[in-house]
PDB file of C-alpha atoms in Angstrom:
ATOM      1  CA  MET A  95     156.978 119.913 -44.636  1.00  0.00           C
ATOM      2  CA  THR A  96     158.225 123.012 -43.121  1.00  0.00           C
ATOM      3  CA  ASN A  97     159.254 122.974 -39.184  1.00  0.00           C
ATOM      4  CA  GLY A  98     158.275 126.008 -37.444  1.00  0.00           C
ATOM      5  CA  TRP A  99     155.395 128.357 -38.032  1.00  0.00           C
ATOM      6  CA  THR A 100     153.976 129.179 -41.054  1.00  0.00           C
ATOM      7  CA  LEU A 101     151.658 132.250 -41.664  1.00  0.00           C
ATOM      8  CA  ALA A 102     149.203 132.065 -44.665  1.00  0.00           C
ATOM      9  CA  ILE A 103     147.248 135.339 -46.010  1.00  0.00           C
ATOM     10  CA  ASP A 104     144.532 135.432 -49.013  1.00  0.00           C
ATOM     11  CA  THR A 105     142.362 138.250 -49.532  1.00  0.00           C
ATOM     12  CA  ALA A 106     141.064 137.308 -53.068  1.00  0.00           C
ATOM     13  CA  THR A 107     137.792 136.148 -51.122  1.00  0.00           C
ATOM     14  CA  GLY A 108     137.044 138.171 -48.185  1.00  0.00           C
ATOM     15  CA  ILE A 109     140.090 138.250 -45.950  1.00  0.00           C
ATOM     16  CA  ASN A 110     141.538 135.091 -44.478  1.00  0.00           C
ATOM     17  CA  VAL A 111     144.580 134.423 -41.890  1.00  0.00           C
ATOM     18  CA  GLY A 112     145.677 131.635 -40.589  1.00  0.00           C
ATOM     19  CA  LEU A 113     148.861 129.958 -38.740  1.00  0.00           C
ATOM     20  CA  ALA A 114     149.852 126.008 -38.613  1.00  0.00           C
ATOM     21  CA  LYS A 115     153.081 124.695 -36.684  1.00  0.00           C
ATOM     22  CA  ASN A 116     154.913 121.940 -38.232  1.00  0.00           C
ATOM     23  CA  GLY A 117     152.104 120.994 -40.716  1.00  0.00           C
ATOM     24  CA  GLU A 118     149.148 121.568 -37.836  1.00  0.00           C
ATOM     25  CA  ALA A 119     146.600 124.018 -37.996  1.00  0.00           C
ATOM     26  CA  VAL A 120     146.770 126.388 -35.001  1.00  0.00           C
ATOM     27  CA  ALA A 121     144.676 129.749 -35.708  1.00  0.00           C
ATOM     28  CA  SER A 122     142.914 131.299 -38.245  1.00  0.00           C
ATOM     29  CA  ALA A 123     140.465 134.277 -38.713  1.00  0.00           C
ATOM     30  CA  ARG A 124     138.263 135.412 -41.400  1.00  0.00           C
ATOM     31  CA  GLU A 125     136.634 138.746 -42.189  1.00  0.00           C
ATOM     32  CA  GLU A 126     133.918 138.733 -45.040  1.00  0.00           C
ATOM     33  CA  SER A 127     134.228 142.341 -45.952  1.00  0.00           C
ATOM     34  CA  THR A 128     135.316 143.481 -49.366  1.00  0.00           C
ATOM     35  CA  ARG A 129     136.128 147.232 -47.785  1.00  0.00           C
ATOM     36  CA  LYS A 130     139.442 148.261 -45.859  1.00  0.00           C
ATOM     37  CA  HIS A 131     141.523 145.511 -46.614  1.00  0.00           C
ATOM     38  CA  VAL A 132     144.425 147.586 -45.553  1.00  0.00           C
ATOM     39  CA  GLU A 133     143.018 148.037 -41.862  1.00  0.00           C
ATOM     40  CA  LEU A 134     141.135 144.568 -41.551  1.00  0.00           C
ATOM     41  CA  THR A 135     144.200 142.362 -42.662  1.00  0.00           C
ATOM     42  CA  GLN A 136     146.343 144.435 -39.902  1.00  0.00           C
ATOM     43  CA  GLN A 137     143.914 143.435 -37.518  1.00  0.00           C
ATOM     44  CA  LEU A 138     143.563 139.839 -38.300  1.00  0.00           C
ATOM     45  CA  VAL A 139     147.252 139.143 -39.100  1.00  0.00           C
ATOM     46  CA  ASN A 140     148.192 140.733 -35.400  1.00  0.00           C
ATOM     47  CA  GLN A 141     144.935 138.646 -33.973  1.00  0.00           C
ATOM     48  CA  THR A 142     146.068 135.160 -35.286  1.00  0.00           C
ATOM     49  CA  LEU A 143     149.158 135.998 -33.880  1.00  0.00           C
ATOM     50  CA  ASP A 144     148.334 136.963 -30.667  1.00  0.00           C
ATOM     51  CA  GLN A 145     145.756 133.659 -30.833  1.00  0.00           C
ATOM     52  CA  ALA A 146     148.707 131.390 -31.016  1.00  0.00           C
ATOM     53  CA  GLY A 147     150.783 133.132 -28.725  1.00  0.00           C
ATOM     54  CA  ILE A 148     153.575 134.095 -30.974  1.00  0.00           C
ATOM     55  CA  GLU A 149     155.416 137.147 -32.485  1.00  0.00           C
ATOM     56  CA  PHE A 150     156.790 137.844 -36.141  1.00  0.00           C
ATOM     57  CA  LYS A 151     159.983 137.070 -35.591  1.00  0.00           C
ATOM     58  CA  ASP A 152     158.848 133.419 -34.833  1.00  0.00           C
ATOM     59  CA  LEU A 153     157.733 132.732 -38.413  1.00  0.00           C
ATOM     60  CA  SER A 154     159.609 130.324 -40.398  1.00  0.00           C
ATOM     61  CA  GLN A 155     157.541 131.186 -44.220  1.00  0.00           C
ATOM     62  CA  VAL A 156     154.580 132.796 -45.304  1.00  0.00           C
ATOM     63  CA  ALA A 157     152.118 131.710 -48.190  1.00  0.00           C
ATOM     64  CA  VAL A 158     149.816 134.279 -49.724  1.00  0.00           C
ATOM     65  CA  GLY A 159     147.166 133.687 -52.189  1.00  0.00           C
ATOM     66  CA  VAL A 160     147.592 135.063 -55.239  1.00  0.00           C
ATOM     67  CA  GLY A 161     143.764 135.067 -56.556  1.00  0.00           C
ATOM     68  CA  PRO A 162     142.173 134.771 -59.116  1.00  0.00           C
ATOM     69  CA  GLY A 163     140.467 138.073 -57.500  1.00  0.00           C
ATOM     70  CA  PRO A 164     139.320 141.643 -57.636  1.00  0.00           C
ATOM     71  CA  PHE A 165     142.892 143.997 -58.370  1.00  0.00           C
ATOM     72  CA  THR A 166     142.737 145.734 -54.765  1.00  0.00           C
ATOM     73  CA  GLY A 167     141.802 143.317 -52.206  1.00  0.00           C
ATOM     74  CA  LEU A 168     143.994 140.964 -53.686  1.00  0.00           C
ATOM     75  CA  ARG A 169     146.723 143.411 -54.016  1.00  0.00           C
ATOM     76  CA  VAL A 170     147.037 143.982 -50.371  1.00  0.00           C
ATOM     77  CA  GLY A 171     147.223 140.812 -49.380  1.00  0.00           C
ATOM     78  CA  ILE A 172     150.242 139.902 -51.759  1.00  0.00           C
ATOM     79  CA  VAL A 173     151.886 143.178 -50.429  1.00  0.00           C
ATOM     80  CA  THR A 174     151.298 142.094 -46.941  1.00  0.00           C
ATOM     81  CA  GLY A 175     152.556 138.629 -46.845  1.00  0.00           C
ATOM     82  CA  THR A 176     155.949 139.452 -49.373  1.00  0.00           C
ATOM     83  CA  THR A 177     156.454 142.558 -47.076  1.00  0.00           C
ATOM     84  CA  ILE A 178     156.375 140.640 -43.956  1.00  0.00           C
ATOM     85  CA  ALA A 179     158.783 137.900 -45.328  1.00  0.00           C
ATOM     86  CA  SER A 180     161.116 140.111 -46.635  1.00  0.00           C
ATOM     87  CA  MET A 181     161.782 141.916 -43.424  1.00  0.00           C
ATOM     88  CA  LEU A 182     161.991 138.692 -41.549  1.00  0.00           C
ATOM     89  CA  LYS A 183     163.996 137.650 -44.416  1.00  0.00           C
ATOM     90  CA  ILE A 184     161.900 134.205 -44.610  1.00  0.00           C
ATOM     91  CA  PRO A 185     160.366 132.104 -47.426  1.00  0.00           C
ATOM     92  CA  VAL A 186     157.522 133.248 -49.046  1.00  0.00           C
ATOM     93  CA  ARG A 187     155.139 131.159 -51.667  1.00  0.00           C
ATOM     94  CA  GLY A 188     152.579 132.258 -54.019  1.00  0.00           C
ATOM     95  CA  VAL A 189     149.165 129.762 -54.061  1.00  0.00           C
ATOM     96  CA  CYS A 190     146.269 129.902 -56.835  1.00  0.00           C
ATOM     97  CA  THR A 191     143.256 130.797 -54.385  1.00  0.00           C
ATOM     98  CA  LEU A 192     141.389 128.011 -55.694  1.00  0.00           C
ATOM     99  CA  ASP A 193     143.905 125.676 -55.074  1.00  0.00           C
ATOM    100  CA  ALA A 194     143.616 126.602 -51.319  1.00  0.00           C
ATOM    101  CA  ILE A 195     139.982 126.012 -51.367  1.00  0.00           C
ATOM    102  CA  SER A 196     140.333 122.864 -52.905  1.00  0.00           C
ATOM    103  CA  LEU A 197     142.044 121.835 -49.531  1.00  0.00           C
ATOM    104  CA  GLY A 198     138.813 121.604 -47.671  1.00  0.00           C
ATOM    105  CA  VAL A 199     137.617 119.137 -50.552  1.00  0.00           C
ATOM    106  CA  GLU A 200     137.518 115.865 -48.488  1.00  0.00           C
ATOM    107  CA  GLY A 201     136.585 112.085 -49.815  1.00  0.00           C
ATOM    108  CA  THR A 202     135.499 112.729 -53.179  1.00  0.00           C
ATOM    109  CA  GLN A 203     135.975 110.013 -55.637  1.00  0.00           C
ATOM    110  CA  ASP A 204     135.323 112.266 -58.889  1.00  0.00           C
ATOM    111  CA  ARG A 205     136.277 115.245 -60.662  1.00  0.00           C
ATOM    112  CA  PHE A 206     135.006 118.806 -59.192  1.00  0.00           C
ATOM    113  CA  VAL A 207     135.263 122.245 -59.795  1.00  0.00           C
ATOM    114  CA  VAL A 208     135.993 125.414 -57.416  1.00  0.00           C
ATOM    115  CA  VAL A 209     134.134 128.263 -57.953  1.00  0.00           C
ATOM    116  CA  THR A 210     134.560 132.018 -56.660  1.00  0.00           C
ATOM    117  CA  ASP A 211     132.417 134.824 -57.401  1.00  0.00           C
ATOM    118  CA  ALA A 212     134.178 137.079 -60.037  1.00  0.00           C
ATOM    119  CA  ARG A 213     131.097 139.641 -60.198  1.00  0.00           C
ATOM    120  CA  ARG A 214     129.996 140.700 -63.419  1.00  0.00           C
ATOM    121  CA  LYS A 215     127.575 137.932 -63.426  1.00  0.00           C
ATOM    122  CA  GLU A 216     130.684 135.835 -63.646  1.00  0.00           C
ATOM    123  CA  ILE A 217     132.572 132.909 -61.614  1.00  0.00           C
ATOM    124  CA  TYR A 218     136.166 132.451 -61.153  1.00  0.00           C
ATOM    125  CA  TRP A 219     136.841 128.767 -61.540  1.00  0.00           C
ATOM    126  CA  ALA A 220     139.220 125.547 -62.284  1.00  0.00           C
ATOM    127  CA  SER A 221     138.578 121.983 -62.149  1.00  0.00           C
ATOM    128  CA  TYR A 222     140.397 119.104 -60.306  1.00  0.00           C
ATOM    129  CA  ASP A 223     140.973 115.524 -60.911  1.00  0.00           C
ATOM    130  CA  ARG A 224     140.389 112.337 -58.679  1.00  0.00           C
ATOM    131  CA  GLN A 225     143.410 113.096 -56.628  1.00  0.00           C
ATOM    132  CA  GLY A 226     142.598 116.931 -56.103  1.00  0.00           C
ATOM    133  CA  LYS A 227     145.336 118.362 -58.495  1.00  0.00           C
ATOM    134  CA  ARG A 228     144.379 121.189 -60.557  1.00  0.00           C
ATOM    135  CA  ASP A 229     143.637 120.258 -64.288  1.00  0.00           C
ATOM    136  CA  GLY A 230     144.535 123.250 -66.272  1.00  0.00           C
ATOM    137  CA  GLU A 231     144.475 127.037 -65.507  1.00  0.00           C
ATOM    138  CA  PRO A 232     142.027 129.132 -63.369  1.00  0.00           C
ATOM    139  CA  GLN A 233     139.324 130.914 -65.844  1.00  0.00           C
ATOM    140  CA  VAL A 234     136.743 133.364 -65.619  1.00  0.00           C
ATOM    141  CA  SER A 235     133.223 132.816 -67.210  1.00  0.00           C
ATOM    142  CA  ILE A 236     129.729 132.912 -66.892  1.00  0.00           C
ATOM    143  CA  PRO A 237     128.658 130.153 -64.629  1.00  0.00           C
ATOM    144  CA  GLU A 238     126.654 128.084 -67.180  1.00  0.00           C
ATOM    145  CA  GLU A 239     129.773 127.505 -68.666  1.00  0.00           C
ATOM    146  CA  VAL A 240     131.736 125.756 -65.898  1.00  0.00           C
ATOM    147  CA  GLU A 241     132.039 122.297 -66.046  1.00  0.00           C
ATOM    148  CA  GLN A 242     128.972 120.004 -64.978  1.00  0.00           C
ATOM    149  CA  VAL A 243     130.971 118.192 -62.249  1.00  0.00           C
ATOM    150  CA  PRO A 244     130.372 118.671 -57.959  1.00  0.00           C
ATOM    151  CA  ALA A 245     131.320 122.268 -57.358  1.00  0.00           C
ATOM    152  CA  TYR A 246     132.862 123.720 -54.158  1.00  0.00           C
ATOM    153  CA  GLY A 247     133.353 127.062 -53.368  1.00  0.00           C
ATOM    154  CA  PRO A 248     132.177 130.542 -51.944  1.00  0.00           C
ATOM    155  CA  GLY A 249     130.574 130.659 -55.682  1.00  0.00           C
ATOM    156  CA  VAL A 250     128.169 127.815 -55.126  1.00  0.00           C
ATOM    157  CA  SER A 251     125.657 130.132 -52.773  1.00  0.00           C
ATOM    158  CA  VAL A 252     125.785 133.078 -55.394  1.00  0.00           C
ATOM    159  CA  TYR A 253     124.401 130.544 -57.971  1.00  0.00           C
ATOM    160  CA  PRO A 254     122.483 127.997 -56.013  1.00  0.00           C
ATOM    161  CA  THR A 255     120.088 126.843 -59.104  1.00  0.00           C
ATOM    162  CA  ILE A 256     123.331 126.468 -61.513  1.00  0.00           C
ATOM    163  CA  PHE A 257     125.546 124.547 -58.869  1.00  0.00           C
ATOM    164  CA  THR A 258     122.591 122.587 -57.539  1.00  0.00           C
ATOM    165  CA  GLY A 259     124.138 119.535 -55.017  1.00  0.00           C
ATOM    166  CA  GLY A 260     127.450 121.762 -54.426  1.00  0.00           C
ATOM    167  CA  LYS A 261     128.924 122.913 -51.321  1.00  0.00           C
ATOM    168  CA  ASP A 262     129.577 126.649 -50.413  1.00  0.00           C
ATOM    169  CA  LEU A 263     133.246 126.194 -49.185  1.00  0.00           C
ATOM    170  CA  GLN A 264     135.210 129.117 -47.712  1.00  0.00           C
ATOM    171  CA  LEU A 265     138.978 129.098 -47.974  1.00  0.00           C
ATOM    172  CA  ASP A 266     140.573 127.655 -44.417  1.00  0.00           C
ATOM    173  CA  ALA A 267     143.892 129.569 -44.018  1.00  0.00           C
ATOM    174  CA  GLY A 268     144.648 127.322 -41.159  1.00  0.00           C
ATOM    175  CA  LEU A 269     144.485 124.540 -43.486  1.00  0.00           C
ATOM    176  CA  LEU A 270     146.148 126.713 -46.084  1.00  0.00           C
ATOM    177  CA  ALA A 271     149.066 126.834 -43.854  1.00  0.00           C
ATOM    178  CA  ALA A 272     149.206 123.519 -42.472  1.00  0.00           C
ATOM    179  CA  ARG A 273     149.286 121.627 -46.097  1.00  0.00           C
ATOM    180  CA  LEU A 274     150.842 124.488 -48.148  1.00  0.00           C
ATOM    181  CA  GLU A 275     153.517 121.681 -49.192  1.00  0.00           C
ATOM    182  CA  LEU A 276     150.722 119.802 -51.151  1.00  0.00           C
ATOM    183  CA  LEU A 277     150.279 123.029 -53.301  1.00  0.00           C
ATOM    184  CA  PRO A 278     152.308 124.011 -56.445  1.00  0.00           C
ATOM    185  CA  ASP A 279     154.150 127.458 -55.932  1.00  0.00           C
ATOM    186  CA  VAL A 280     152.525 129.493 -58.673  1.00  0.00           C
ATOM    187  CA  GLY A 281     154.769 132.644 -57.723  1.00  0.00           C
ATOM    188  CA  LEU A 282     153.720 136.151 -56.477  1.00  0.00           C
ATOM    189  CA  SER A 283     152.041 137.705 -59.645  1.00  0.00           C
ATOM    190  CA  PRO A 284     148.467 138.482 -58.839  1.00  0.00           C
ATOM    191  CA  ILE A 285     145.982 136.624 -60.830  1.00  0.00           C
ATOM    192  CA  TYR A 286     143.443 138.980 -61.990  1.00  0.00           C
ATOM    193  CA  LEU A 287     142.254 137.193 -65.511  1.00  0.00           C
ATOM    194  CA  ARG A 288     140.714 140.549 -66.528  1.00  0.00           C
ATOM    195  CA  LYS A 289     141.620 144.115 -66.180  1.00  0.00           C
ATOM    196  CA  PRO A 290     141.379 146.204 -62.878  1.00  0.00           C
ATOM    197  CA  ASP A 291     138.116 148.259 -62.150  1.00  0.00           C
ATOM    198  CA  ALA A 292     139.876 150.888 -60.023  1.00  0.00           C
ATOM    199  CA  LYS A 293     142.905 152.360 -59.410  1.00  0.00           C
ATOM    200  CA  LEU A 294     144.895 151.985 -55.559  1.00  0.00           C
ATOM    201  CA  PRO A 295     144.875 154.880 -53.502  1.00  0.00           C
ATOM    202  CA  ALA A 296     148.176 156.359 -53.646  1.00  0.00           C
ATOM    203  CA  THR A 297     148.201 156.782 -49.862  1.00  0.00           C
ATOM    204  CA  ARG A 298     150.474 155.436 -47.498  1.00  0.00           C
ATOM    205  CA  LYS A 299     149.540 152.949 -44.879  1.00  0.00           C
ATOM    206  CA  SER A 300     150.431 149.980 -42.697  1.00  0.00           C
ATOM    207  CA  THR A 301     149.092 147.231 -42.303  1.00  0.00           C
ATOM    208  CA  LEU A 302     151.113 145.841 -39.127  1.00  0.00           C
ATOM    209  CA  GLY A 303     150.099 148.650 -36.729  1.00  0.00           C
ATOM    210  CA  HIS A 304     151.756 148.330 -33.108  1.00  0.00           C
ATOM    211  CA  ARG A 305     154.260 145.504 -34.050  1.00  0.00           C
ATOM    212  CA  ARG A 306     156.418 148.307 -35.843  1.00  0.00           C
ATOM    213  CA  ILE A 307     156.792 146.712 -39.020  1.00  0.00           C
ATOM    214  CA  THR A 308     155.424 149.160 -41.608  1.00  0.00           C
ATOM    215  CA  LEU A 309     154.797 148.701 -45.053  1.00  0.00           C
ATOM    216  CA  PRO A 310     155.710 150.149 -48.346  1.00  0.00           C
ATOM    217  CA  GLU A 311     153.417 152.017 -50.478  1.00  0.00           C
ATOM    218  CA  ILE A 312     150.879 150.158 -52.399  1.00  0.00           C
ATOM    219  CA  LYS A 313     151.650 151.093 -55.947  1.00  0.00           C
TER     220      LYS A 313
END
């Protein structure tokens, strides 16, 4: 466990920001919107730091969710987290978003899957063993092809007739920040699993506002 403050950012399923200190969750914020990721991520990071009463300089490490998820929104979270870490000269770790959601699965005695909405009538998913360890790589498929075991994650509410008995479990970024050391470091490359639908805007935007840290152009 890393001592000090950990900031977690994940924009694969909505926009999620959380803070933990010495392995204990302190603050978290979530925005369901899938638009204006740059502006809303900025607001949630600042809001979460203010809620905890700390500044960027107090952070010890950053965690970023690398998907699987949609191209543009996912990229914003990764660039935000890696830029903060670079400017503060602190470590940054990439985690699979499905792994982060799995942290909220409690008391399971059997295998389970974590599912998120991939749109196009498909699901991002991964399976986990009895100890909560991911079994294999994340996948994208139609819901009917997902392993038939208990399902958790936001994909459950999208296909309730398929994932009967499952639970619509949202990512808790505060929990991710607190339990970061339990998850494998998967690197900082985005996990798309398929080609992007649209190109990123070429305009330069800041995601940290009045706190005077300016992000580079997202390419």
